[in-house]
PDB file of C-alpha atoms in Angstrom:
ATOM      1  CA  UNK A 857      90.686 185.854  64.810  1.00 57.00           C
ATOM      2  CA  UNK A 858      87.239 187.195  63.910  1.00 62.00           C
ATOM      3  CA  UNK A 859      88.469 188.184  60.437  1.00 61.00           C
ATOM      4  CA  UNK A 860      89.095 184.492  59.701  1.00 67.00           C
ATOM      5  CA  UNK A 861      85.564 183.363  60.489  1.00 76.00           C
ATOM      6  CA  UNK A 862      84.057 184.444  57.135  1.00 76.00           C
ATOM      7  CA  UNK A 863      86.882 182.641  55.314  1.00 75.00           C
ATOM      8  CA  UNK A 864      86.280 179.481  57.336  1.00 76.00           C
ATOM      9  CA  UNK A 865      82.542 179.681  56.671  1.00 78.00           C
ATOM     10  CA  UNK A 866      83.191 180.175  52.936  1.00 82.00           C
ATOM     11  CA  UNK A 867      85.569 177.200  52.840  1.00 82.00           C
ATOM     12  CA  UNK A 868      83.011 175.035  54.626  1.00 87.00           C
ATOM     13  CA  UNK A 869      80.322 176.043  52.140  1.00 90.00           C
ATOM     14  CA  UNK A 870      82.593 175.268  49.194  1.00 93.00           C
ATOM     15  CA  UNK A 871      83.541 171.901  50.658  1.00 93.00           C
ATOM     16  CA  UNK A 872      79.880 171.049  51.275  1.00 92.00           C
ATOM     17  CA  UNK A 873      79.074 171.898  47.645  1.00 95.00           C
ATOM     18  CA  UNK A 874      81.937 169.700  46.401  1.00 96.00           C
ATOM     19  CA  UNK A 875      80.977 166.873  48.749  1.00 95.00           C
ATOM     20  CA  UNK A 876      77.380 167.004  47.533  1.00 96.00           C
ATOM     21  CA  UNK A 877      78.663 166.128  44.061  1.00 96.00           C
ATOM     22  CA  UNK A 878      81.628 163.855  44.760  1.00 96.00           C
ATOM     23  CA  UNK A 879      80.225 161.539  47.458  1.00 96.00           C
ATOM     24  CA  UNK A 880      77.047 160.507  45.558  1.00 96.00           C
ATOM     25  CA  UNK A 881      79.119 159.974  42.399  1.00 96.00           C
ATOM     26  CA  UNK A 882      81.557 157.645  44.168  1.00 96.00           C
ATOM     27  CA  UNK A 883      78.819 155.642  45.904  1.00 95.00           C
ATOM     28  CA  UNK A 884      76.844 155.424  42.649  1.00 95.00           C
ATOM     29  CA  UNK A 885      79.925 154.183  40.789  1.00 94.00           C
ATOM     30  CA  UNK A 886      80.710 151.472  43.347  1.00 93.00           C
ATOM     31  CA  UNK A 887      77.052 150.415  43.437  1.00 93.00           C
ATOM     32  CA  UNK A 888      76.937 150.146  39.641  1.00 92.00           C
ATOM     33  CA  UNK A 889      79.735 147.538  39.578  1.00 90.00           C
ATOM     34  CA  UNK A 890      78.368 145.565  42.503  1.00 87.00           C
ATOM     35  CA  UNK A 891      80.725 146.938  45.127  1.00 88.00           C
ATOM     36  CA  UNK A 892      78.049 148.390  47.374  1.00 85.00           C
ATOM     37  CA  UNK A 893      79.743 149.993  50.359  1.00 91.00           C
ATOM     38  CA  UNK A 894      76.810 151.063  52.495  1.00 89.00           C
ATOM     39  CA  UNK A 895      75.995 150.963  55.310  1.00 91.00           C
ATOM     40  CA  UNK A 896      79.046 152.523  56.916  1.00 96.00           C
ATOM     41  CA  UNK A 897      80.614 150.565  59.759  1.00 96.00           C
ATOM     42  CA  UNK A 898      79.421 151.699  63.170  1.00 96.00           C
ATOM     43  CA  UNK A 899      82.995 151.248  64.421  1.00 97.00           C
ATOM     44  CA  UNK A 900      84.476 153.881  62.090  1.00 97.00           C
ATOM     45  CA  UNK A 901      81.600 156.197  61.154  1.00 95.00           C
ATOM     46  CA  UNK A 902      82.709 158.867  63.632  1.00 95.00           C
ATOM     47  CA  UNK A 903      86.408 158.748  62.761  1.00 97.00           C
ATOM     48  CA  UNK A 904      87.919 161.428  60.483  1.00 97.00           C
ATOM     49  CA  UNK A 905      88.204 160.883  56.720  1.00 97.00           C
ATOM     50  CA  UNK A 906      85.796 157.928  56.602  1.00 97.00           C
ATOM     51  CA  UNK A 907      82.145 158.967  56.296  1.00 96.00           C
ATOM     52  CA  UNK A 908      82.638 160.628  52.916  1.00 97.00           C
ATOM     53  CA  UNK A 909      85.133 159.830  50.143  1.00 97.00           C
ATOM     54  CA  UNK A 910      85.535 163.529  49.358  1.00 97.00           C
ATOM     55  CA  UNK A 911      88.497 164.257  51.682  1.00 97.00           C
ATOM     56  CA  UNK A 912      90.405 161.365  50.135  1.00 97.00           C
ATOM     57  CA  UNK A 913      89.502 162.400  46.578  1.00 97.00           C
ATOM     58  CA  UNK A 914      90.690 165.959  47.273  1.00 97.00           C
ATOM     59  CA  UNK A 915      93.885 164.582  48.830  1.00 97.00           C
ATOM     60  CA  UNK A 916      94.515 162.440  45.756  1.00 98.00           C
ATOM     61  CA  UNK A 917      93.911 165.361  43.403  1.00 97.00           C
ATOM     62  CA  UNK A 918      96.377 167.448  45.420  1.00 97.00           C
ATOM     63  CA  UNK A 919      98.872 164.547  45.370  1.00 98.00           C
ATOM     64  CA  UNK A 920      98.684 164.138  41.591  1.00 97.00           C
ATOM     65  CA  UNK A 921      98.915 167.907  41.080  1.00 97.00           C
ATOM     66  CA  UNK A 922     102.018 168.141  43.295  1.00 96.00           C
ATOM     67  CA  UNK A 923     103.610 165.126  41.599  1.00 97.00           C
ATOM     68  CA  UNK A 924     102.921 166.522  38.126  1.00 96.00           C
ATOM     69  CA  UNK A 925     104.188 170.007  38.912  1.00 95.00           C
ATOM     70  CA  UNK A 926     107.161 168.562  40.814  1.00 93.00           C
ATOM     71  CA  UNK A 927     108.190 166.417  37.861  1.00 92.00           C
ATOM     72  CA  UNK A 928     107.933 169.402  35.515  1.00 92.00           C
ATOM     73  CA  UNK A 929     109.946 171.562  37.915  1.00 87.00           C
ATOM     74  CA  UNK A 930     112.696 168.956  38.242  1.00 86.00           C
ATOM     75  CA  UNK A 931     112.864 168.583  34.467  1.00 83.00           C
ATOM     76  CA  UNK A 932     113.389 172.326  34.132  1.00 81.00           C
ATOM     77  CA  UNK A 933     115.558 172.736  37.252  1.00 80.00           C
ATOM     78  CA  UNK A 934     117.298 169.408  37.920  1.00 80.00           C
ATOM     79  CA  UNK A 935     119.539 169.038  40.945  1.00 72.00           C
ATOM     80  CA  UNK A 936     123.070 169.424  39.665  1.00 62.00           C
ATOM     81  CA  UNK A 937     124.795 168.265  42.859  1.00 57.00           C
ATOM     82  CA  UNK A 938     124.077 164.634  43.712  1.00 59.00           C
ATOM     83  CA  UNK A 939     124.886 162.654  46.824  1.00 58.00           C
ATOM     84  CA  UNK A 940     124.803 165.299  49.543  1.00 67.00           C
ATOM     85  CA  UNK A 941     121.328 166.348  50.655  1.00 76.00           C
ATOM     86  CA  UNK A 942     120.698 169.638  52.476  1.00 84.00           C
ATOM     87  CA  UNK A 943     120.583 169.263  56.267  1.00 87.00           C
ATOM     88  CA  UNK A 944     116.864 169.988  56.619  1.00 92.00           C
ATOM     89  CA  UNK A 945     115.963 167.575  53.821  1.00 92.00           C
ATOM     90  CA  UNK A 946     118.090 164.824  55.341  1.00 92.00           C
ATOM     91  CA  UNK A 947     116.562 165.475  58.768  1.00 94.00           C
ATOM     92  CA  UNK A 948     113.097 165.230  57.203  1.00 95.00           C
ATOM     93  CA  UNK A 949     114.024 161.935  55.508  1.00 95.00           C
ATOM     94  CA  UNK A 950     115.371 160.401  58.697  1.00 96.00           C
ATOM     95  CA  UNK A 951     112.417 161.551  60.810  1.00 97.00           C
ATOM     96  CA  UNK A 952     109.986 160.266  58.160  1.00 98.00           C
ATOM     97  CA  UNK A 953     111.642 156.835  58.041  1.00 98.00           C
ATOM     98  CA  UNK A 954     111.924 156.479  61.823  1.00 98.00           C
ATOM     99  CA  UNK A 955     108.280 157.497  62.256  1.00 98.00           C
ATOM    100  CA  UNK A 956     107.073 154.941  59.705  1.00 98.00           C
ATOM    101  CA  UNK A 957     109.255 152.178  61.136  1.00 98.00           C
ATOM    102  CA  UNK A 958     107.690 152.762  64.557  1.00 98.00           C
ATOM    103  CA  UNK A 959     104.149 153.202  63.250  1.00 98.00           C
ATOM    104  CA  UNK A 960     104.351 150.144  60.995  1.00 98.00           C
ATOM    105  CA  UNK A 961     105.713 147.977  63.801  1.00 98.00           C
ATOM    106  CA  UNK A 962     102.930 149.162  66.120  1.00 98.00           C
ATOM    107  CA  UNK A 963     100.228 148.428  63.526  1.00 98.00           C
ATOM    108  CA  UNK A 964     101.644 144.985  62.739  1.00 98.00           C
ATOM    109  CA  UNK A 965     101.847 143.911  66.380  1.00 98.00           C
ATOM    110  CA  UNK A 966      98.475 145.447  67.297  1.00 98.00           C
ATOM    111  CA  UNK A 967      96.705 143.793  64.361  1.00 98.00           C
ATOM    112  CA  UNK A 968      98.181 140.390  65.195  1.00 98.00           C
ATOM    113  CA  UNK A 969      97.297 140.871  68.859  1.00 98.00           C
ATOM    114  CA  UNK A 970      93.689 141.822  68.076  1.00 98.00           C
ATOM    115  CA  UNK A 971      93.386 138.843  65.730  1.00 98.00           C
ATOM    116  CA  UNK A 972      94.648 136.584  68.538  1.00 98.00           C
ATOM    117  CA  UNK A 973      92.345 138.110  71.161  1.00 97.00           C
ATOM    118  CA  UNK A 974      89.329 137.729  68.881  1.00 97.00           C
ATOM    119  CA  UNK A 975      90.300 134.116  68.039  1.00 97.00           C
ATOM    120  CA  UNK A 976      90.731 134.667  64.313  1.00 97.00           C
ATOM    121  CA  UNK A 977      91.631 131.833  62.009  1.00 96.00           C
ATOM    122  CA  UNK A 978      94.323 132.421  59.380  1.00 96.00           C
ATOM    123  CA  UNK A 979      91.732 133.331  56.687  1.00 96.00           C
ATOM    124  CA  UNK A 980      87.952 133.319  56.530  1.00 94.00           C
ATOM    125  CA  UNK A 981      87.122 135.708  59.377  1.00 96.00           C
ATOM    126  CA  UNK A 982      83.879 137.684  59.437  1.00 95.00           C
ATOM    127  CA  UNK A 983      83.836 141.393  60.083  1.00 96.00           C
ATOM    128  CA  UNK A 984      82.360 142.151  63.503  1.00 96.00           C
ATOM    129  CA  UNK A 985      81.545 145.837  64.219  1.00 95.00           C
ATOM    130  CA  UNK A 986      81.821 145.110  67.946  1.00 96.00           C
ATOM    131  CA  UNK A 987      85.599 144.672  67.507  1.00 97.00           C
ATOM    132  CA  UNK A 988      86.261 148.384  67.786  1.00 97.00           C
ATOM    133  CA  UNK A 989      89.961 148.110  68.649  1.00 97.00           C
ATOM    134  CA  UNK A 990      90.623 146.205  65.440  1.00 98.00           C
ATOM    135  CA  UNK A 991      88.640 148.836  63.515  1.00 98.00           C
ATOM    136  CA  UNK A 992      90.711 151.651  65.021  1.00 98.00           C
ATOM    137  CA  UNK A 993      93.962 150.038  63.901  1.00 98.00           C
ATOM    138  CA  UNK A 994      92.551 149.502  60.396  1.00 98.00           C
ATOM    139  CA  UNK A 995      91.624 153.209  60.387  1.00 98.00           C
ATOM    140  CA  UNK A 996      95.166 154.180  61.418  1.00 98.00           C
ATOM    141  CA  UNK A 997      96.483 151.954  58.634  1.00 98.00           C
ATOM    142  CA  UNK A 998      94.205 153.696  56.110  1.00 98.00           C
ATOM    143  CA  UNK A 999      95.276 157.185  57.244  1.00 98.00           C
ATOM    144  CA  UNK A1000      98.938 156.119  57.127  1.00 98.00           C
ATOM    145  CA  UNK A1001      98.502 155.483  53.394  1.00 98.00           C
ATOM    146  CA  UNK A1002      97.671 159.149  52.911  1.00 98.00           C
ATOM    147  CA  UNK A1003     100.649 160.177  55.023  1.00 98.00           C
ATOM    148  CA  UNK A1004     102.884 157.972  52.860  1.00 98.00           C
ATOM    149  CA  UNK A1005     102.383 160.446  49.998  1.00 98.00           C
ATOM    150  CA  UNK A1006     105.368 162.035  51.737  1.00 97.00           C
ATOM    151  CA  UNK A1007     107.539 159.306  50.162  1.00 97.00           C
ATOM    152  CA  UNK A1008     106.947 160.865  46.759  1.00 97.00           C
ATOM    153  CA  UNK A1009     107.412 164.439  47.931  1.00 96.00           C
ATOM    154  CA  UNK A1010     110.799 163.562  49.446  1.00 95.00           C
ATOM    155  CA  UNK A1011     111.880 161.929  46.179  1.00 94.00           C
ATOM    156  CA  UNK A1012     110.958 165.096  44.299  1.00 93.00           C
ATOM    157  CA  UNK A1013     112.800 167.298  46.806  1.00 92.00           C
ATOM    158  CA  UNK A1014     115.867 165.092  46.398  1.00 90.00           C
ATOM    159  CA  UNK A1015     115.607 165.328  42.630  1.00 89.00           C
ATOM    160  CA  UNK A1016     115.153 161.561  42.231  1.00 88.00           C
ATOM    161  CA  UNK A1017     112.776 161.934  39.299  1.00 89.00           C
ATOM    162  CA  UNK A1018     113.426 158.388  38.017  1.00 88.00           C
ATOM    163  CA  UNK A1019     112.060 156.930  41.259  1.00 90.00           C
ATOM    164  CA  UNK A1020     108.726 158.703  40.752  1.00 94.00           C
ATOM    165  CA  UNK A1021     107.631 156.095  38.238  1.00 94.00           C
ATOM    166  CA  UNK A1022     104.172 155.026  37.095  1.00 95.00           C
ATOM    167  CA  UNK A1023     104.432 152.066  39.484  1.00 95.00           C
ATOM    168  CA  UNK A1024     105.263 154.337  42.424  1.00 96.00           C
ATOM    169  CA  UNK A1025     102.482 156.874  41.784  1.00 97.00           C
ATOM    170  CA  UNK A1026      99.914 154.192  40.909  1.00 97.00           C
ATOM    171  CA  UNK A1027     100.623 152.223  44.073  1.00 96.00           C
ATOM    172  CA  UNK A1028     100.600 155.250  46.391  1.00 96.00           C
ATOM    173  CA  UNK A1029      97.514 156.717  44.772  1.00 95.00           C
ATOM    174  CA  UNK A1030      95.408 153.551  44.586  1.00 96.00           C
ATOM    175  CA  UNK A1031      96.147 151.897  47.933  1.00 97.00           C
ATOM    176  CA  UNK A1032      94.592 154.729  49.934  1.00 96.00           C
ATOM    177  CA  UNK A1033      91.320 154.391  47.997  1.00 96.00           C
ATOM    178  CA  UNK A1034      91.149 150.654  48.609  1.00 96.00           C
ATOM    179  CA  UNK A1035      91.731 151.068  52.314  1.00 98.00           C
ATOM    180  CA  UNK A1036      89.132 153.829  52.517  1.00 98.00           C
ATOM    181  CA  UNK A1037      86.575 151.329  51.173  1.00 97.00           C
ATOM    182  CA  UNK A1038      87.678 148.672  53.654  1.00 97.00           C
ATOM    183  CA  UNK A1039      87.638 151.153  56.544  1.00 98.00           C
ATOM    184  CA  UNK A1040      84.201 152.357  55.490  1.00 97.00           C
ATOM    185  CA  UNK A1041      82.542 148.974  55.002  1.00 96.00           C
ATOM    186  CA  UNK A1042      84.404 146.230  56.883  1.00 97.00           C
ATOM    187  CA  UNK A1043      87.338 147.397  59.072  1.00 97.00           C
ATOM    188  CA  UNK A1044      88.141 144.066  60.613  1.00 97.00           C
ATOM    189  CA  UNK A1045      87.802 140.380  59.897  1.00 97.00           C
ATOM    190  CA  UNK A1046      90.055 139.255  57.076  1.00 97.00           C
ATOM    191  CA  UNK A1047      91.333 142.807  56.519  1.00 97.00           C
ATOM    192  CA  UNK A1048      93.721 142.150  59.395  1.00 98.00           C
ATOM    193  CA  UNK A1049      95.888 139.853  57.245  1.00 98.00           C
ATOM    194  CA  UNK A1050      96.932 142.189  54.445  1.00 97.00           C
ATOM    195  CA  UNK A1051      97.252 145.159  56.830  1.00 98.00           C
ATOM    196  CA  UNK A1052      99.522 143.215  59.216  1.00 98.00           C
ATOM    197  CA  UNK A1053     101.579 141.752  56.377  1.00 98.00           C
ATOM    198  CA  UNK A1054     101.980 145.123  54.674  1.00 98.00           C
ATOM    199  CA  UNK A1055     102.925 146.762  57.975  1.00 98.00           C
ATOM    200  CA  UNK A1056     105.715 144.213  58.514  1.00 98.00           C
ATOM    201  CA  UNK A1057     107.002 144.722  54.973  1.00 98.00           C
ATOM    202  CA  UNK A1058     107.062 148.452  55.657  1.00 98.00           C
ATOM    203  CA  UNK A1059     109.082 147.934  58.840  1.00 98.00           C
ATOM    204  CA  UNK A1060     111.731 146.272  56.666  1.00 97.00           C
ATOM    205  CA  UNK A1061     111.372 148.764  53.818  1.00 97.00           C
ATOM    206  CA  UNK A1062     111.737 151.931  55.885  1.00 98.00           C
ATOM    207  CA  UNK A1063     114.585 150.365  57.834  1.00 97.00           C
ATOM    208  CA  UNK A1064     116.350 149.879  54.491  1.00 96.00           C
ATOM    209  CA  UNK A1065     115.623 153.481  53.487  1.00 95.00           C
ATOM    210  CA  UNK A1066     116.923 154.727  56.836  1.00 96.00           C
ATOM    211  CA  UNK A1067     120.138 152.760  56.478  1.00 94.00           C
ATOM    212  CA  UNK A1068     120.599 153.986  52.911  1.00 91.00           C
ATOM    213  CA  UNK A1069     120.199 157.574  54.121  1.00 90.00           C
ATOM    214  CA  UNK A1070     122.731 157.394  56.982  1.00 91.00           C
ATOM    215  CA  UNK A1071     125.404 155.104  55.501  1.00 89.00           C
ATOM    216  CA  UNK A1072     128.174 156.265  53.158  1.00 85.00           C
ATOM    217  CA  UNK A1073     127.295 156.064  49.464  1.00 82.00           C
ATOM    218  CA  UNK A1074     130.300 154.018  48.290  1.00 81.00           C
ATOM    219  CA  UNK A1075     129.835 150.614  46.658  1.00 84.00           C
ATOM    220  CA  UNK A1076     131.720 148.737  49.390  1.00 84.00           C
ATOM    221  CA  UNK A1077     129.281 149.978  52.042  1.00 81.00           C
ATOM    222  CA  UNK A1078     126.308 149.144  49.844  1.00 82.00           C
ATOM    223  CA  UNK A1079     127.534 145.581  49.308  1.00 85.00           C
ATOM    224  CA  UNK A1080     128.183 145.124  53.026  1.00 86.00           C
ATOM    225  CA  UNK A1081     125.007 146.616  54.528  1.00 87.00           C
ATOM    226  CA  UNK A1082     122.454 147.090  51.737  1.00 89.00           C
ATOM    227  CA  UNK A1083     122.885 143.799  49.869  1.00 91.00           C
ATOM    228  CA  UNK A1084     119.356 142.786  50.779  1.00 92.00           C
ATOM    229  CA  UNK A1085     117.607 145.384  48.615  1.00 88.00           C
ATOM    230  CA  UNK A1086     116.615 142.863  45.946  1.00 89.00           C
ATOM    231  CA  UNK A1087     115.174 140.570  48.626  1.00 94.00           C
ATOM    232  CA  UNK A1088     113.063 143.466  49.855  1.00 94.00           C
ATOM    233  CA  UNK A1089     111.393 143.630  46.439  1.00 93.00           C
ATOM    234  CA  UNK A1090     110.923 139.855  46.551  1.00 95.00           C
ATOM    235  CA  UNK A1091     109.296 140.246  49.963  1.00 96.00           C
ATOM    236  CA  UNK A1092     106.908 142.844  48.536  1.00 96.00           C
ATOM    237  CA  UNK A1093     105.972 140.525  45.685  1.00 96.00           C
ATOM    238  CA  UNK A1094     105.477 137.595  48.060  1.00 97.00           C
ATOM    239  CA  UNK A1095     103.138 139.848  50.044  1.00 97.00           C
ATOM    240  CA  UNK A1096     101.057 140.560  46.933  1.00 97.00           C
ATOM    241  CA  UNK A1097     100.997 136.868  46.054  1.00 97.00           C
ATOM    242  CA  UNK A1098      99.728 135.956  49.528  1.00 98.00           C
ATOM    243  CA  UNK A1099      97.087 138.702  49.321  1.00 97.00           C
ATOM    244  CA  UNK A1100      96.013 137.329  45.944  1.00 98.00           C
ATOM    245  CA  UNK A1101      95.713 133.803  47.362  1.00 98.00           C
ATOM    246  CA  UNK A1102      93.673 135.143  50.262  1.00 97.00           C
ATOM    247  CA  UNK A1103      91.349 137.052  47.923  1.00 97.00           C
ATOM    248  CA  UNK A1104      90.790 133.967  45.741  1.00 97.00           C
ATOM    249  CA  UNK A1105      90.119 131.899  48.859  1.00 97.00           C
ATOM    250  CA  UNK A1106      87.545 134.443  50.067  1.00 96.00           C
ATOM    251  CA  UNK A1107      85.836 134.435  46.664  1.00 94.00           C
ATOM    252  CA  UNK A1108      85.478 130.681  46.334  1.00 93.00           C
ATOM    253  CA  UNK A1109      84.890 129.666  49.930  1.00 93.00           C
ATOM    254  CA  UNK A1110      82.003 130.205  52.296  1.00 92.00           C
ATOM    255  CA  UNK A1111      83.894 132.972  54.056  1.00 91.00           C
ATOM    256  CA  UNK A1112      81.547 135.641  55.444  1.00 93.00           C
ATOM    257  CA  UNK A1113      83.910 138.525  54.615  1.00 95.00           C
ATOM    258  CA  UNK A1114      82.434 140.837  51.903  1.00 94.00           C
ATOM    259  CA  UNK A1115      82.932 139.335  48.448  1.00 94.00           C
ATOM    260  CA  UNK A1116      83.295 142.679  46.699  1.00 93.00           C
ATOM    261  CA  UNK A1117      86.471 143.402  48.676  1.00 94.00           C
ATOM    262  CA  UNK A1118      87.882 140.040  47.598  1.00 95.00           C
ATOM    263  CA  UNK A1119      87.008 140.842  43.955  1.00 94.00           C
ATOM    264  CA  UNK A1120      88.727 144.215  44.242  1.00 94.00           C
ATOM    265  CA  UNK A1121      91.838 142.671  45.774  1.00 95.00           C
ATOM    266  CA  UNK A1122      92.127 140.001  43.049  1.00 96.00           C
ATOM    267  CA  UNK A1123      92.256 142.691  40.363  1.00 95.00           C
ATOM    268  CA  UNK A1124      94.545 144.960  42.366  1.00 97.00           C
ATOM    269  CA  UNK A1125      97.047 142.279  43.361  1.00 97.00           C
ATOM    270  CA  UNK A1126      97.356 141.049  39.776  1.00 97.00           C
ATOM    271  CA  UNK A1127      98.255 144.593  38.663  1.00 97.00           C
ATOM    272  CA  UNK A1128     100.823 144.964  41.458  1.00 97.00           C
ATOM    273  CA  UNK A1129     102.441 141.613  40.714  1.00 97.00           C
ATOM    274  CA  UNK A1130     102.752 142.564  37.046  1.00 96.00           C
ATOM    275  CA  UNK A1131     104.182 146.019  37.758  1.00 96.00           C
ATOM    276  CA  UNK A1132     106.546 144.950  40.535  1.00 95.00           C
ATOM    277  CA  UNK A1133     107.616 141.914  38.503  1.00 94.00           C
ATOM    278  CA  UNK A1134     108.524 144.165  35.594  1.00 92.00           C
ATOM    279  CA  UNK A1135     110.382 146.526  37.954  1.00 91.00           C
ATOM    280  CA  UNK A1136     112.324 143.632  39.481  1.00 90.00           C
ATOM    281  CA  UNK A1137     113.254 142.191  36.100  1.00 87.00           C
ATOM    282  CA  UNK A1138     114.365 145.546  34.652  1.00 85.00           C
ATOM    283  CA  UNK A1139     116.454 146.377  37.730  1.00 81.00           C
ATOM    284  CA  UNK A1140     118.116 143.028  38.400  1.00 77.00           C
ATOM    285  CA  UNK A1141     118.117 141.080  35.135  1.00 73.00           C
ATOM    286  CA  UNK A1142     117.512 143.192  32.024  1.00 67.00           C
ATOM    287  CA  UNK A1143     120.890 144.931  32.210  1.00 57.00           C
ATOM    288  CA  UNK A1144     122.870 141.665  32.612  1.00 56.00           C
TER     289      UNK A1144
END
């Protein structure tokens, strides 16, 4: 393995050079709009992918590059046979959905438990760096948002180009950045609410995806077992609405949770409600 050592050293040097440019630029940008992130939370400073934004930025660049090249490839070489996925692809889909059902359920229950143990109120909870267990779950939640890029990759492998919409890529790309900021600055307090709520929605969502993958594709089966798809979208929108209410409450109350996170969430939740609302209307009403 000695031959690999120079390559590893070179990669480390290149990463350090990139990080020396990217990290100061990100922190300078957030400072300039009043979203000062520093100092880093003592509860997460030693966890991977937190201290610097560079790993996330590189991951996002890779994600967008893969999505762009995948869309071009599928335009040139579309899947001509629909309905039956190759065995390995179907196995990957099922394993991916089962993993995220289990992980999301764990995060939801653990977040609620930690909120109960630390005597949280519904909203208006301060971030306390001594609550390290809560911070660890928030970190897992943040990292899971990077793993969820796999959703898009599976869609591209299946040839479902229409599903890789602006809404889909925007949501997957932006949510990881928001949760990096929360994990960096305040991984606890009122962050528990949106993380727990989103985790529960994902339990339902990936259960739906799992059922859709294993059940027959005929319309009778869909009507019998997958009738609740439209209500899943409504649940997602209700989640965004509740997150928006929470953010407004944090802005205009004496809540000790960082105001810049509340400001960020107000803007973000408005965009998601608009995009998901348009998606819901186009799917369930525009064609009728």
